[in-house]
CSV table of N, CA and C in Angstrom, one decimal:
chain,number,residue,atom,x,y,z
A,1,MET,N,8.0,18.3,4.4
A,1,MET,CA,7.0,17.3,5.1
A,1,MET,C,6.6,16.4,4.0
A,2,LYS,N,6.3,17.0,2.8
A,2,LYS,CA,5.6,16.0,1.8
A,2,LYS,C,6.6,14.9,1.6
A,3,GLN,N,8.0,15.0,1.6
A,3,GLN,CA,9.0,14.0,1.4
A,3,GLN,C,8.8,12.8,2.4
A,4,ILE,N,8.4,13.1,3.5
A,4,ILE,CA,8.1,12.2,4.7
A,4,ILE,C,7.0,11.1,4.3
A,5,PHE,N,5.9,11.8,3.7
A,5,PHE,CA,4.8,11.0,3.4
A,5,PHE,C,5.0,10.2,2.0
A,6,LEU,N,5.9,10.8,1.1
A,6,LEU,CA,6.5,10.1,-0.1
A,6,LEU,C,7.3,8.9,0.3
A,7,LEU,N,8.1,9.2,1.3
A,7,LEU,CA,9.0,8.2,1.8
A,7,LEU,C,8.3,7.1,2.5
A,8,THR,N,7.3,7.3,3.2
A,8,THR,CA,6.4,6.3,3.9
A,8,THR,C,5.7,5.5,2.9
A,9,GLY,N,5.0,6.2,2.0
A,9,GLY,CA,4.3,5.5,1.0
A,9,GLY,C,5.0,4.7,0.2
A,10,MET,N,6.3,5.1,-0.3
A,10,MET,CA,7.2,4.2,-1.0
A,10,MET,C,7.6,2.8,-0.3
A,11,VAL,N,7.8,3.0,1.1
A,11,VAL,CA,8.2,1.8,1.9
A,11,VAL,C,6.9,1.0,2.1
A,12,GLY,N,5.7,1.7,2.5
A,12,GLY,CA,4.6,0.9,2.8
A,12,GLY,C,3.9,0.1,1.7
A,13,TRP,N,3.8,0.9,0.4
A,13,TRP,CA,3.2,0.2,-0.7
A,13,TRP,C,4.3,-0.8,-1.3
A,14,GLY,N,5.6,-0.3,-1.3
A,14,GLY,CA,6.7,-1.1,-1.9
A,14,GLY,C,7.0,-2.3,-1.2
A,15,ILE,N,6.9,-2.4,0.0
A,15,ILE,CA,7.1,-3.8,0.7
A,15,ILE,C,6.3,-4.9,0.2
A,16,SER,N,5.4,-4.7,-0.5
A,16,SER,CA,4.5,-5.5,-1.2
A,16,SER,C,5.2,-6.6,-2.2
A,17,ILE,N,6.4,-6.0,-2.6
A,17,ILE,CA,7.2,-6.7,-3.6
A,17,ILE,C,7.6,-8.1,-3.0
A,18,LEU,N,7.6,-8.2,-1.7
A,18,LEU,CA,8.0,-9.4,-1.1
A,18,LEU,C,6.8,-10.5,-1.3
A,19,GLY,N,5.5,-10.1,-1.5
A,19,GLY,CA,4.5,-10.9,-1.8
A,19,GLY,C,4.6,-11.5,-3.3
A,20,VAL,N,5.5,-10.9,-4.1
A,20,VAL,CA,5.6,-11.3,-5.3
A,20,VAL,C,6.8,-12.1,-5.5
A,21,LEU,N,7.8,-11.9,-4.7
A,21,LEU,CA,9.0,-12.5,-4.9
A,21,LEU,C,9.2,-13.8,-4.0
A,22,LEU,N,8.8,-13.7,-2.7
A,22,LEU,CA,8.9,-14.8,-1.8
A,22,LEU,C,8.3,-16.2,-2.1
A,23,PRO,N,8.9,-17.2,-1.7
A,23,PRO,CA,8.3,-18.6,-2.1
A,23,PRO,C,7.0,-18.5,-1.3
A,24,TRP,N,6.0,-19.3,-1.8
A,24,TRP,CA,4.7,-19.4,-1.1
A,24,TRP,C,4.7,-19.9,0.2
A,25,LYS,N,5.5,-21.0,0.3
A,25,LYS,CA,5.7,-21.5,1.8
A,25,LYS,C,6.1,-20.4,2.9
A,26,LEU,N,7.1,-19.6,2.5
A,26,LEU,CA,7.4,-18.5,3.5
A,26,LEU,C,6.2,-17.5,3.5
A,27,MET,N,5.8,-17.0,2.4
A,27,MET,CA,4.6,-16.1,2.3
A,27,MET,C,3.5,-16.6,3.2
A,28,ASN,N,3.2,-17.9,3.1
A,28,ASN,CA,2.0,-18.4,4.0
A,28,ASN,C,2.4,-18.2,5.5
A,29,ARG,N,3.6,-18.4,5.9
A,29,ARG,CA,4.0,-18.2,7.2
A,29,ARG,C,3.8,-16.7,7.7
A,30,ILE,N,4.1,-15.9,6.8
A,30,ILE,CA,4.0,-14.4,7.1
A,30,ILE,C,2.6,-14.1,7.3
A,31,LEU,N,1.8,-14.5,6.3
A,31,LEU,CA,0.4,-14.2,6.4
A,31,LEU,C,-0.3,-14.7,7.7
A,32,LEU,N,0.1,-16.1,8.1
A,32,LEU,CA,-0.3,-16.5,9.5
A,32,LEU,C,0.0,-15.6,10.6
A,33,ASN,N,1.4,-15.0,10.5
A,33,ASN,CA,1.9,-14.2,11.6
A,33,ASN,C,1.1,-12.8,11.6
A,34,MET,N,0.6,-12.5,10.4
A,34,MET,CA,-0.2,-11.3,10.3
A,34,MET,C,-1.6,-11.4,10.5
A,35,GLY,N,-1.9,-12.5,10.9
A,35,GLY,CA,-3.5,-12.7,11.4
A,35,GLY,C,-4.2,-13.6,10.8
A,36,ALA,N,-3.9,-14.1,9.5
A,36,ALA,CA,-4.4,-15.1,8.7
A,36,ALA,C,-5.0,-16.3,9.4
A,37,ALA,N,-6.2,-16.8,9.4
A,37,ALA,CA,-6.9,-17.7,10.2
A,37,ALA,C,-6.2,-19.2,9.8
A,38,ALA,N,-6.0,-19.4,8.6
A,38,ALA,CA,-5.3,-20.8,8.2
A,38,ALA,C,-4.5,-20.5,6.9
A,39,PRO,N,-3.6,-21.4,6.7
A,39,PRO,CA,-2.7,-21.3,5.5
A,39,PRO,C,-3.7,-21.3,4.2
A,40,VAL,N,-3.0,-20.5,3.3
A,40,VAL,CA,-3.8,-20.4,1.9
A,40,VAL,C,-3.3,-21.5,1.0
A,41,ALA,N,-4.2,-22.5,0.8
A,41,ALA,CA,-3.8,-23.6,-0.2
A,41,ALA,C,-4.4,-23.5,-1.4
A,42,ASP,N,-5.4,-22.7,-1.6
A,42,ASP,CA,-6.1,-22.5,-2.9
A,42,ASP,C,-5.2,-21.8,-4.0
A,43,PRO,N,-4.8,-22.5,-5.2
A,43,PRO,CA,-4.1,-21.8,-6.1
A,43,PRO,C,-4.7,-20.6,-6.6
A,44,GLN,N,-5.9,-20.4,-6.8
A,44,GLN,CA,-6.6,-19.3,-7.4
A,44,GLN,C,-6.3,-18.2,-6.3
A,45,VAL,N,-6.5,-18.3,-5.2
A,45,VAL,CA,-6.3,-17.2,-4.1
A,45,VAL,C,-4.9,-16.9,-4.0
A,46,GLN,N,-3.9,-17.8,-4.2
A,46,GLN,CA,-2.5,-17.5,-4.3
A,46,GLN,C,-2.3,-16.6,-5.4
A,47,TYR,N,-2.9,-17.1,-6.6
A,47,TYR,CA,-2.7,-16.2,-7.9
A,47,TYR,C,-3.2,-14.7,-7.6
A,48,TRP,N,-4.3,-14.5,-7.1
A,48,TRP,CA,-4.9,-13.3,-6.7
A,48,TRP,C,-4.1,-12.5,-5.8
A,49,PHE,N,-3.5,-13.2,-4.8
A,49,PHE,CA,-2.4,-12.5,-3.9
A,49,PHE,C,-1.3,-12.1,-4.6
A,50,ARG,N,-0.7,-12.8,-5.3
A,50,ARG,CA,0.5,-12.3,-6.2
A,50,ARG,C,0.1,-11.1,-7.2
A,51,MET,N,-1.2,-11.3,-7.7
A,51,MET,CA,-1.6,-10.1,-8.7
A,51,MET,C,-1.8,-8.9,-7.9
A,52,ALA,N,-2.4,-8.9,-6.7
A,52,ALA,CA,-2.6,-7.7,-5.9
A,52,ALA,C,-1.4,-7.2,-5.3
A,53,THR,N,-0.3,-8.0,-4.9
A,53,THR,CA,1.0,-7.6,-4.4
A,53,THR,C,1.6,-7.1,-5.5
A,54,GLY,N,1.5,-7.5,-6.6
A,54,GLY,CA,2.2,-6.9,-7.8
A,54,GLY,C,1.7,-5.4,-8.2
A,55,SER,N,0.4,-5.2,-8.1
A,55,SER,CA,-0.2,-3.9,-8.2
A,55,SER,C,0.2,-2.9,-7.2
A,56,TRP,N,0.3,-3.4,-5.9
A,56,TRP,CA,0.7,-2.6,-4.8
A,56,TRP,C,2.1,-2.1,-4.9
A,57,SER,N,2.9,-3.2,-5.4
A,57,SER,CA,4.3,-2.9,-5.6
A,57,SER,C,4.6,-1.7,-6.6
A,58,MET,N,3.7,-1.9,-7.7
A,58,MET,CA,3.8,-0.8,-8.7
A,58,MET,C,3.5,0.7,-8.2
A,59,ILE,N,2.4,0.7,-7.3
A,59,ILE,CA,2.2,2.0,-6.6
A,59,ILE,C,3.4,2.3,-5.7
A,60,GLY,N,4.2,1.4,-5.1
A,60,GLY,CA,5.2,1.8,-4.4
A,60,GLY,C,6.4,2.3,-5.3
A,61,PHE,N,6.4,1.8,-6.6
A,61,PHE,CA,7.4,2.3,-7.5
A,61,PHE,C,7.0,3.8,-7.9
A,62,PHE,N,5.8,4.0,-8.1
A,62,PHE,CA,5.5,5.3,-8.4
A,62,PHE,C,5.9,6.4,-7.3
A,63,PHE,N,5.6,6.0,-6.1
A,63,PHE,CA,6.1,6.7,-4.8
A,63,PHE,C,7.5,6.9,-4.9
A,64,LEU,N,8.2,5.9,-5.3
A,64,LEU,CA,9.8,5.9,-5.4
A,64,LEU,C,10.2,7.0,-6.3
A,65,ALA,N,9.5,7.1,-7.6
A,65,ALA,CA,9.9,8.0,-8.7
A,65,ALA,C,9.5,9.3,-8.2
A,66,VAL,N,8.4,9.6,-7.4
A,66,VAL,CA,8.0,11.0,-7.0
A,66,VAL,C,9.0,11.5,-5.8
A,67,PHE,N,9.5,10.5,-5.0
A,67,PHE,CA,10.4,10.7,-4.0
A,67,PHE,C,11.7,11.2,-4.4
A,68,PHE,N,12.2,10.6,-5.4
A,68,PHE,CA,13.6,10.9,-5.9
A,68,PHE,C,13.6,12.1,-6.9
A,69,LYS,N,12.3,12.2,-7.6
A,69,LYS,CA,12.2,13.4,-8.7
A,69,LYS,C,10.9,14.2,-8.6
A,70,PRO,N,10.7,14.8,-7.3
A,70,PRO,CA,9.5,15.5,-7.0
A,70,PRO,C,9.1,16.5,-7.9
A,71,GLU,N,10.0,17.2,-8.4
A,71,GLU,CA,9.5,18.4,-9.3
A,71,GLU,C,9.1,17.7,-10.4
A,72,LYS,N,9.9,16.8,-11.1
A,72,LYS,CA,9.5,16.3,-12.4
A,72,LYS,C,8.1,15.6,-12.4
A,73,TYR,N,7.8,14.8,-11.2
A,73,TYR,CA,6.6,14.0,-11.2
A,73,TYR,C,5.7,14.7,-10.1
A,74,LYS,N,5.7,15.9,-9.9
A,74,LYS,CA,4.7,16.5,-9.0
A,74,LYS,C,3.3,16.4,-9.3
A,75,ASN,N,2.9,16.2,-10.6
A,75,ASN,CA,1.7,16.0,-10.8
A,75,ASN,C,1.1,14.7,-10.5
A,76,LEU,N,1.9,13.7,-10.1
A,76,LEU,CA,1.4,12.4,-9.7
A,76,LEU,C,1.1,12.3,-8.2
A,77,ILE,N,1.5,13.5,-7.4
A,77,ILE,CA,1.3,13.5,-6.0
A,77,ILE,C,-0.2,13.4,-5.7
A,78,PRO,N,-1.2,14.3,-6.4
A,78,PRO,CA,-2.6,14.2,-6.1
A,78,PRO,C,-3.2,12.7,-6.3
A,79,LEU,N,-2.6,12.2,-7.4
A,79,LEU,CA,-3.0,10.8,-7.8
A,79,LEU,C,-2.7,9.8,-6.7
A,80,LEU,N,-1.4,9.9,-6.3
A,80,LEU,CA,-1.0,8.8,-5.2
A,80,LEU,C,-1.7,9.1,-4.0
A,81,ALA,N,-2.0,10.4,-3.6
A,81,ALA,CA,-2.9,10.6,-2.3
A,81,ALA,C,-4.3,10.2,-2.6
A,82,GLY,N,-4.8,10.3,-3.8
A,82,GLY,CA,-6.2,9.9,-4.0
A,82,GLY,C,-6.3,8.3,-3.9
A,83,VAL,N,-5.2,7.6,-4.6
A,83,VAL,CA,-5.1,6.1,-4.4
A,83,VAL,C,-5.1,5.6,-3.0
A,84,SER,N,-4.3,6.3,-2.3
A,84,SER,CA,-4.0,5.9,-0.7
A,84,SER,C,-5.4,6.1,0.0
A,85,ILE,N,-6.0,7.2,-0.1
A,85,ILE,CA,-7.2,7.5,0.6
A,85,ILE,C,-8.3,6.5,0.0
A,86,PHE,N,-8.4,6.4,-1.2
A,86,PHE,CA,-9.4,5.3,-1.7
A,86,PHE,C,-9.1,3.9,-1.2
A,87,GLU,N,-8.0,3.4,-1.1
A,87,GLU,CA,-7.6,2.2,-0.6
A,87,GLU,C,-8.0,2.1,0.9
A,88,GLY,N,-7.6,3.3,1.6
A,88,GLY,CA,-7.9,3.3,3.1
A,88,GLY,C,-9.3,3.2,3.3
A,89,ILE,N,-10.2,3.8,2.5
A,89,ILE,CA,-11.7,3.7,2.7
A,89,ILE,C,-12.2,2.3,2.2
A,90,ILE,N,-11.6,1.8,1.3
A,90,ILE,CA,-12.0,0.3,1.0
A,90,ILE,C,-11.6,-0.7,2.0
A,91,LEU,N,-10.4,-0.5,2.7
A,91,LEU,CA,-10.1,-1.2,3.7
A,91,LEU,C,-10.9,-1.3,5.0
A,92,LEU,N,-11.2,0.1,5.3
A,92,LEU,CA,-12.0,0.3,6.3
A,92,LEU,C,-13.4,-0.3,6.4
A,93,PHE,N,-14.0,0.0,5.2
A,93,PHE,CA,-15.4,-0.6,4.9
A,93,PHE,C,-15.4,-2.1,5.0
A,94,HIS,N,-14.5,-2.7,4.4
A,94,HIS,CA,-14.5,-4.3,4.3
A,94,HIS,C,-14.0,-4.8,5.5
A,95,GLY,N,-13.1,-4.1,6.2
A,95,GLY,CA,-12.6,-4.7,7.5
A,95,GLY,C,-13.7,-4.6,8.5
A,96,LEU,N,-14.5,-3.5,8.6
A,96,LEU,CA,-15.6,-3.6,9.5
A,96,LEU,C,-16.7,-4.4,9.1
A,97,MET,N,-17.1,-4.6,7.7
A,97,MET,CA,-18.1,-5.4,7.3
A,97,MET,C,-17.8,-6.9,7.7
A,98,LEU,N,-16.5,-7.2,7.6
A,98,LEU,CA,-16.0,-8.6,7.9
A,98,LEU,C,-15.7,-8.9,9.3
A,99,ASN,N,-15.9,-7.9,10.2
A,99,ASN,CA,-15.6,-7.9,11.5
A,99,ASN,C,-14.2,-8.4,11.8
A,100,LEU,N,-13.3,-8.0,11.2
A,100,LEU,CA,-11.9,-8.4,11.3
A,100,LEU,C,-11.3,-7.8,12.6
A,101,PRO,N,-10.5,-8.5,13.2
A,101,PRO,CA,-9.7,-8.1,14.4
A,101,PRO,C,-8.8,-6.7,14.0
A,102,LEU,N,-8.7,-5.9,15.0
A,102,LEU,CA,-8.0,-4.7,14.6
A,102,LEU,C,-6.5,-4.8,14.1
A,103,PHE,N,-5.9,-6.0,14.4
A,103,PHE,CA,-4.6,-6.2,13.8
A,103,PHE,C,-4.8,-7.2,12.8
A,104,PRO,N,-4.2,-7.1,11.7
A,104,PRO,CA,-3.5,-5.9,11.2
A,104,PRO,C,-4.3,-4.8,10.4
A,105,PHE,N,-5.7,-4.9,10.2
A,105,PHE,CA,-6.4,-4.1,9.4
A,105,PHE,C,-6.4,-2.5,9.8
A,106,ALA,N,-6.4,-2.3,11.1
A,106,ALA,CA,-6.6,-1.0,11.4
A,106,ALA,C,-5.2,-0.2,11.0
A,107,GLY,N,-4.1,-0.9,11.2
A,107,GLY,CA,-2.8,-0.4,10.7
A,107,GLY,C,-2.7,0.0,9.2
A,108,ASP,N,-3.3,-1.0,8.4
A,108,ASP,CA,-3.4,-0.6,7.0
A,108,ASP,C,-4.2,0.6,6.7
A,109,VAL,N,-5.3,0.6,7.3
A,109,VAL,CA,-6.2,1.8,7.2
A,109,VAL,C,-5.5,3.1,7.4
A,110,ALA,N,-4.9,2.9,8.7
A,110,ALA,CA,-4.3,4.2,9.1
A,110,ALA,C,-3.2,4.5,8.1
A,111,PHE,N,-2.3,3.7,7.7
A,111,PHE,CA,-1.2,4.0,6.9
A,111,PHE,C,-1.8,4.6,5.6
A,112,CYS,N,-2.8,4.2,5.0
A,112,CYS,CA,-3.4,4.7,3.7
A,112,CYS,C,-3.9,6.0,4.0
A,113,LEU,N,-4.7,6.2,5.1
A,113,LEU,CA,-5.3,7.5,5.2
A,113,LEU,C,-4.3,8.5,5.6
A,114,ILE,N,-3.4,8.2,6.6
A,114,ILE,CA,-2.3,9.2,6.8
A,114,ILE,C,-1.5,9.6,5.8
A,115,VAL,N,-1.1,8.7,4.9
A,115,VAL,CA,-0.1,9.0,3.6
A,115,VAL,C,-1.0,9.8,2.6
A,116,GLY,N,-2.2,9.5,2.4
A,116,GLY,CA,-3.0,10.3,1.4
A,116,GLY,C,-3.4,11.7,1.9
A,117,VAL,N,-3.8,11.7,3.2
A,117,VAL,CA,-4.1,13.2,3.7
A,117,VAL,C,-2.8,13.9,4.0
A,118,GLY,N,-1.7,13.2,4.3
A,118,GLY,CA,-0.5,14.0,4.5
A,118,GLY,C,0.2,14.5,3.2
A,119,LEU,N,0.0,13.8,2.1
A,119,LEU,CA,0.3,14.3,0.7
A,119,LEU,C,-0.4,15.5,0.4
A,120,ILE,N,-1.7,15.5,0.6
A,120,ILE,CA,-2.7,16.6,0.4
A,120,ILE,C,-2.2,17.7,1.1
A,121,ALA,N,-2.1,17.6,2.5
A,121,ALA,CA,-1.7,18.6,3.2
A,121,ALA,C,-0.3,19.1,2.9
A,122,GLY,N,0.7,18.3,2.6
A,122,GLY,CA,2.0,18.8,2.3
A,122,GLY,C,2.0,19.5,0.9
A,123,SER,N,1.0,19.1,0.0
A,123,SER,CA,1.2,19.9,-1.2
A,123,SER,C,0.4,21.1,-1.2
A,124,LYS,N,-0.6,21.4,-0.4
A,124,LYS,CA,-1.2,22.7,0.0
A,124,LYS,C,-0.3,23.5,0.8
A,125,GLU,N,0.5,23.0,1.7
A,125,GLU,CA,1.5,23.9,2.4
A,125,GLU,C,2.6,24.3,1.5
A,126,ARG,N,3.1,23.7,0.3
A,126,ARG,CA,4.0,24.1,-0.6
A,126,ARG,C,3.2,25.1,-1.5
A,127,ALA,N,2.1,24.7,-1.9
A,127,ALA,CA,1.4,25.7,-2.7
A,127,ALA,C,1.2,27.2,-2.0
A,128,ALA,N,1.0,27.1,-0.6
A,128,ALA,CA,0.9,28.4,-0.1
A,128,ALA,C,2.2,29.3,0.1
A,129,ASP,N,3.4,28.6,0.0
A,129,ASP,CA,4.6,29.3,0.0
A,129,ASP,C,4.8,30.4,-1.0
């Protein structure tokens, strides 16, 4: 069961690498399709976006390492769970404060919380064996 949440986390966090690698013109179109109100033209915001997606990609790489070598990196599982839950809470709080529409923010919140709680539950399930 834990492997499912590791795989989900790996894909969900790791997909952010596209935000690092894709040309900005294409990334802008993707952001507009995901609910952005207007194209992002500010270079500083583009820089912060690349910085954030780079960080999220690194979290995805940690999920990747644990997925393929779970025994070697089992001590990272609580950290990955905590990071996911923490991010889910941040997204929930700010999404509500900013009065964002449910798409896409509710999906992001659900992803983070489900992966985090799933990893914790999967780790406890394994410990009980």
